[in-house]
Short mmCIF file of C-alpha atoms in Angstrom, two decimals:
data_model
loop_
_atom_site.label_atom_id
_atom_site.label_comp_id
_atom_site.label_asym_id
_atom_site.label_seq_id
_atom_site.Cartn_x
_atom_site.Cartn_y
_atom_site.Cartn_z
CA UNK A 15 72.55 70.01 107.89
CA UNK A 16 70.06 72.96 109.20
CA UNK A 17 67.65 70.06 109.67
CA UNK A 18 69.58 67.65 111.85
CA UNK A 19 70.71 70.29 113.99
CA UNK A 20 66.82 70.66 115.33
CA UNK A 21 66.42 67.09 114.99
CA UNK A 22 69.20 65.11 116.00
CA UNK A 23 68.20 66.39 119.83
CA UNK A 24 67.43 63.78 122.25
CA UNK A 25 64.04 64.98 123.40
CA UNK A 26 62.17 61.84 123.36
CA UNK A 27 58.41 63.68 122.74
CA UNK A 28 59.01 63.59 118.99
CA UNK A 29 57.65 60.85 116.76
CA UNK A 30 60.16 59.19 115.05
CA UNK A 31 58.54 59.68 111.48
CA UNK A 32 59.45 63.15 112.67
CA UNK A 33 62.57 62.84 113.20
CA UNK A 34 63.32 61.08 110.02
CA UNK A 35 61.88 63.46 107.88
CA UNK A 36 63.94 65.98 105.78
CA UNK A 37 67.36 64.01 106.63
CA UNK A 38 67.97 63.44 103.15
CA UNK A 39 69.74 64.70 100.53
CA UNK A 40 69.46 68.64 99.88
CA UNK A 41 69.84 67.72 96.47
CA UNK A 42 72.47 70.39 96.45
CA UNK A 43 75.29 68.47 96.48
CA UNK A 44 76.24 67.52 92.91
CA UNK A 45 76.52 71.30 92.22
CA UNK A 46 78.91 71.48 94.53
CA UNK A 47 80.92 68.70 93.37
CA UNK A 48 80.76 70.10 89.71
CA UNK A 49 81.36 73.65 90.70
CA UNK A 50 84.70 72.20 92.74
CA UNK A 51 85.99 70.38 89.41
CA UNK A 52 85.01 73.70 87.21
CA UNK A 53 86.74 75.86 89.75
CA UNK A 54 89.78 73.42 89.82
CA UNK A 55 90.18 73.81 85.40
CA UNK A 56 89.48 77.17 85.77
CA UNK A 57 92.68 77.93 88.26
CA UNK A 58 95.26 76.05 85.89
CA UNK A 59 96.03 78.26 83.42
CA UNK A 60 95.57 81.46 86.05
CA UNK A 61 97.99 79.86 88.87
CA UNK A 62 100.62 79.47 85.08
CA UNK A 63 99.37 83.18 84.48
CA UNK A 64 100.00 83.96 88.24
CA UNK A 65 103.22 81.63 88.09
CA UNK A 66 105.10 83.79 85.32
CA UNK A 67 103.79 86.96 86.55
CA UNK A 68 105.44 86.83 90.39
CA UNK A 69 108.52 85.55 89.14
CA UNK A 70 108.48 88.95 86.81
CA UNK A 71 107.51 90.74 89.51
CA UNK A 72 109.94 89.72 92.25
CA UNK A 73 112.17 92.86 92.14
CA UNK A 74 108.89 95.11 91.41
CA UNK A 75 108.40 98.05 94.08
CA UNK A 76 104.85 99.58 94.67
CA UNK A 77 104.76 101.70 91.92
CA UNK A 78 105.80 98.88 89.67
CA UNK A 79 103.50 96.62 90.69
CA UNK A 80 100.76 98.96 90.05
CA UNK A 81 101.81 99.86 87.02
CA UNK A 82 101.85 96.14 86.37
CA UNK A 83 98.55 95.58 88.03
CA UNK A 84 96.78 98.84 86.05
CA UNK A 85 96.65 96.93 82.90
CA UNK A 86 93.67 95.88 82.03
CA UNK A 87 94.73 92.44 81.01
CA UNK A 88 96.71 91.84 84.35
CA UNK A 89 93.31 93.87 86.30
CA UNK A 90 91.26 91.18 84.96
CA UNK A 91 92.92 88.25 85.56
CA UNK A 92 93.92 88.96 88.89
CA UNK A 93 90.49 89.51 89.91
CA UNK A 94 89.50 86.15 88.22
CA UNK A 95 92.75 84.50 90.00
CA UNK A 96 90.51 85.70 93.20
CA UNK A 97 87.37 84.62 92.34
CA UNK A 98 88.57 80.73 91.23
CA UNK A 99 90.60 80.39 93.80
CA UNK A 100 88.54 81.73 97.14
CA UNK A 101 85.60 79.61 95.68
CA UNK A 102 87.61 77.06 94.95
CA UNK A 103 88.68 77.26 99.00
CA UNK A 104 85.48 77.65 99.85
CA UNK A 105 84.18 74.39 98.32
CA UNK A 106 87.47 72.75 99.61
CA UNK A 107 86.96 74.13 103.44
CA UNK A 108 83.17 73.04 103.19
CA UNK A 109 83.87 69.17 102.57
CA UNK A 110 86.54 69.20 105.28
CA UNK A 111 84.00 70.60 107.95
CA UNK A 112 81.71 68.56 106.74
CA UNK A 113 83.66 65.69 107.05
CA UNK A 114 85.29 66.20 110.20
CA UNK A 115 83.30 68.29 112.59
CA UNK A 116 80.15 66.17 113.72
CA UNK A 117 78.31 68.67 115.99
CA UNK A 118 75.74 70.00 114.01
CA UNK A 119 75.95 73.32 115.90
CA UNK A 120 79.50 73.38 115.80
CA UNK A 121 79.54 72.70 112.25
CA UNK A 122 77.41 74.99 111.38
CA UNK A 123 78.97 77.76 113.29
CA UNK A 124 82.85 76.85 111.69
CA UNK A 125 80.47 76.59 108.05
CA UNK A 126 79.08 80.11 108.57
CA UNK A 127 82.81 81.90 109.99
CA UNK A 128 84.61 80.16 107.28
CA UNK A 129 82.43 81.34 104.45
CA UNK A 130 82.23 84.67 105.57
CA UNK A 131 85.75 85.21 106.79
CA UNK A 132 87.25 84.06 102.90
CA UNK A 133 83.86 85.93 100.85
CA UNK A 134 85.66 89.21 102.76
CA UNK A 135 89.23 88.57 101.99
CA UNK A 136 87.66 87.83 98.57
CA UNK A 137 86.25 90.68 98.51
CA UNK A 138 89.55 93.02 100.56
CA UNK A 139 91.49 91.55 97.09
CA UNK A 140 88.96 92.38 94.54
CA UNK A 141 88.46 95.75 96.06
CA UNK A 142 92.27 96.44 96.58
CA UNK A 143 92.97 95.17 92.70
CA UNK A 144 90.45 97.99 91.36
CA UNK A 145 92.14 100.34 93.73
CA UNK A 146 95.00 100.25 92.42
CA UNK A 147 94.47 99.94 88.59
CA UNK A 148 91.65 102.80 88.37
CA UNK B 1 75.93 62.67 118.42
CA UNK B 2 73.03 61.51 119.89
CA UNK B 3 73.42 58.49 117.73
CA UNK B 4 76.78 56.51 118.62
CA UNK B 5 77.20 54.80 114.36
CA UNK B 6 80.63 53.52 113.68
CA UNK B 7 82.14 56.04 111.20
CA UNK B 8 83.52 55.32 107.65
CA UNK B 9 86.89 55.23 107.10
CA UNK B 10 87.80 53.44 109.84
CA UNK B 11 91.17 54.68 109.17
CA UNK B 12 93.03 52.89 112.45
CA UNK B 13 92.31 49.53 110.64
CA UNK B 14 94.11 50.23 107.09
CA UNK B 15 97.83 49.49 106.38
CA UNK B 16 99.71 52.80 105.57
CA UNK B 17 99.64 53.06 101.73
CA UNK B 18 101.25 56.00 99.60
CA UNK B 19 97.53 56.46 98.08
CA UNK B 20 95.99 57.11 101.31
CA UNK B 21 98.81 59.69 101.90
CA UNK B 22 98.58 61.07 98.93
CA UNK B 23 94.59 61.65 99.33
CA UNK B 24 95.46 63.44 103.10
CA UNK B 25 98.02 65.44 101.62
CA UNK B 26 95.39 66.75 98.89
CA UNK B 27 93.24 67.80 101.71
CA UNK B 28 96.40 69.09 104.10
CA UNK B 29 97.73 70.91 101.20
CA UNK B 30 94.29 72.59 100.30
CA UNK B 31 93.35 73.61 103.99
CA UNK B 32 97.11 75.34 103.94
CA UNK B 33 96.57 77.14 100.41
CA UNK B 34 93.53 78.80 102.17
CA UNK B 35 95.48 80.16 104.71
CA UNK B 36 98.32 81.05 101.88
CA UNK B 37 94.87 83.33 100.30
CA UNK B 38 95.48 85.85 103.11
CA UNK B 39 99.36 86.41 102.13
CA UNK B 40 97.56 87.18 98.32
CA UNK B 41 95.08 89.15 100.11
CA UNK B 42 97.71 90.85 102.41
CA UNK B 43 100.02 91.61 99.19
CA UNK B 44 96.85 92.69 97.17
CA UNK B 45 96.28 94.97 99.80
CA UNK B 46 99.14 96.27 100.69
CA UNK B 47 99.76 97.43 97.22
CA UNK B 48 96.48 99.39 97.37
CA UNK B 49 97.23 100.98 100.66
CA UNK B 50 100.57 102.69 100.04
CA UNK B 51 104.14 102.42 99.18
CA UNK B 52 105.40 101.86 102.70
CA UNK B 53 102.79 99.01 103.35
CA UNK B 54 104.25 97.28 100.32
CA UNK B 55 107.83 97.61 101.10
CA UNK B 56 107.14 96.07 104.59
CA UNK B 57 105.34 93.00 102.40
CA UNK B 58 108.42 92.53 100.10
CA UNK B 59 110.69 93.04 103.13
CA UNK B 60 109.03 90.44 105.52
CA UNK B 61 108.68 87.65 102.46
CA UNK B 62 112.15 87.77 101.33
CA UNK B 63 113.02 87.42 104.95
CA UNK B 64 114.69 83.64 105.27
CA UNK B 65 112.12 83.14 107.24
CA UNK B 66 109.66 84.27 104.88
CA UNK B 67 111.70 82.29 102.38
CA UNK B 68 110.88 79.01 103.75
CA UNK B 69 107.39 80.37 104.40
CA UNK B 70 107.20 81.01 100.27
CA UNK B 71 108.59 77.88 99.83
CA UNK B 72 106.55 75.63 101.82
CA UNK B 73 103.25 77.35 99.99
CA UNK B 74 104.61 77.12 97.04
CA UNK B 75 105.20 73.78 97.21
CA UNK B 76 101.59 72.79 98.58
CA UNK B 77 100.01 74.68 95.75
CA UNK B 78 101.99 72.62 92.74
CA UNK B 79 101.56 69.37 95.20
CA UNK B 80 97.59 70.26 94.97
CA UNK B 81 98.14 71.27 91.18
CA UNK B 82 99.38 67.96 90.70
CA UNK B 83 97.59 65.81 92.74
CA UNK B 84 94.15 67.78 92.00
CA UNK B 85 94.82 66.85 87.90
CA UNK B 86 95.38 63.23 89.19
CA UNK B 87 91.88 63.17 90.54
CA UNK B 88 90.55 64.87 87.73
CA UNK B 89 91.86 62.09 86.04
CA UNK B 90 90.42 59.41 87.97
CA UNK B 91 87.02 61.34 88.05
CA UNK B 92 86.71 60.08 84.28
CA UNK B 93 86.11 56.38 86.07
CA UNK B 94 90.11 54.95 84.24
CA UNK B 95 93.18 54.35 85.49
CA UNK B 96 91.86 52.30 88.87
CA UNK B 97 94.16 49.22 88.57
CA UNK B 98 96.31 49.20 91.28
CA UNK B 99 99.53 49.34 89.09
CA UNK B 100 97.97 52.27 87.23
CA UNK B 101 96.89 54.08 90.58
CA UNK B 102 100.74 54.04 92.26
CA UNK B 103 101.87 55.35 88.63
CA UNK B 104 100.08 58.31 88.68
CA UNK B 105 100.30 59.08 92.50
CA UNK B 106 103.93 58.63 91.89
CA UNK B 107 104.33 60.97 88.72
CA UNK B 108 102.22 63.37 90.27
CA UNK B 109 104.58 63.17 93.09
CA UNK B 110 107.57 64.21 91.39
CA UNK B 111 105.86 66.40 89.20
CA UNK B 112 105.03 68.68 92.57
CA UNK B 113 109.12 68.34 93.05
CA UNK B 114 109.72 69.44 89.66
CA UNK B 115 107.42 72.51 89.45
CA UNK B 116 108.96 73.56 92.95
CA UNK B 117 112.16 73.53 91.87
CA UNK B 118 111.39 74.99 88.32
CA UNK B 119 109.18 78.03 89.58
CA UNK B 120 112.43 78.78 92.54
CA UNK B 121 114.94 78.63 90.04
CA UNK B 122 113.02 81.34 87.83
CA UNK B 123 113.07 83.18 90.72
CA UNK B 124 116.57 83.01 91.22
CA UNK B 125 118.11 83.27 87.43
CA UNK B 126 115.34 86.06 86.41
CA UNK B 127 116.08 88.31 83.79
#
């Protein structure tokens, strides 16, 4: 992807050997693919976990939530609920830009915002979970 | 593009099929549960920034509005649940016939219905 967007240009000085070179595979992308189907087991039994907890917590106030929440059990696999899933959206939102924006500049642009904006609201949920059972 | 290639799928060309519906949904459904991560984020937060913040949470999801809101996540999650197992499936390489293909795109299907309706009902006859 970082290649093409120098390369696909239409400047016609380059040699096309040039051009053609590094458009391959990154060989990065079976990683991906495995990490999507290990995040994907992984967030069964936490959406059950997460399932069974909101319906116990539908009638929970603030200070019953965080009473809920300051268990270590619950601490832990909330933040591992986060984790699974924002990676899980990440991998997700990556093969759907991929797939469906074909400027290389735009695509790299949505690529970087979209990563960054859901590692922070990862990150907003991990930090708000330890807030509140510490 | 510099280079004008036809693109695969040529989608315009293919007679609507539940599968192919199915597979758009998968990706519909998963580009909506991302967006659904900022109402965990939002509750997640809220909790940690005070009691008031939360109370305005619980007040504006149990809104109708918010209701439906609830709903229509919760739905696309066990939808991607369901579907997302039925590709896990298929990534083992069995179950391609086309007989075998519509049976579990089907079950998975009304399995999404079924864990809707189970998870709302808990919600309603709690305790």
């Amino acid at each position: 992807m970082r290649a093409s967007l120098v390369k696909w240009n239409k400047g016609g000085l380059k040699n096309p050997m040039a051009r053609a070179r590094g458009l391959g595979s990154a060989h990065e992308g079976l990683h991906h693919w495995i990490m999507q189907r290990v995040t994907a087991v992984l967030a069964l039994p936490l959406l059950i976990w997460l399932g069974f907890s909101i319906v116990s917590l539908i009638d929970a106030d603030q200070a019953a939530f965080a009473a809920w929440l300051s268990l270590p059990w619950n601490a832990v696999l909330m933040i591992l609920t986060v984790i699974t899933f924002f990676y899980h959206a990440i991998l997700g939102c990556q093969v759907v830009i991929e797939d469906y924006i074909h400027n290389e500049g735009f695509k790299l642009f949505k690529m970087l915002c979209m990563k960054i904006v859901l590692s922070t609201a990862a990150v907003v949920c991990i930090f708000s979970i330890l807030k509140v059972a510490l | 593009m510099a280079v004008e290639r036809p693109l695969s799928p040529h989608l315009q060309i293919y007679r609507w099929q539940i599968t192919m519906t199915m597979s758009i949904l998968h990706r519909v459904t998963g580009v909506g549960l991302t967006l659904g991560l900022f109402i965990l984020t939002w509750w997640l937060a809220a909790a940690a920034t005070s009691p008031e913040a939360y109370q305005q949470f619980r007040v504006i999801v149990s809104h109708p509005l918010g209701i439906v809101v609830m709903i229509a996540f919760s739905y696309a999650m066990f939808y991607h649940t369901c579907t997302g197992l039925r590709h896990l499936l298929l990534d083992t390489g069995k179950y391609f016939t086309i007989p075998e293909i519509y049976k579990s795109g089907y079950t998975a299907l009304a399995g999404s219905f079924v864990l809707t309706a189970v998870f709302w009902l808990a919600v309603i006859f709690r305790g």
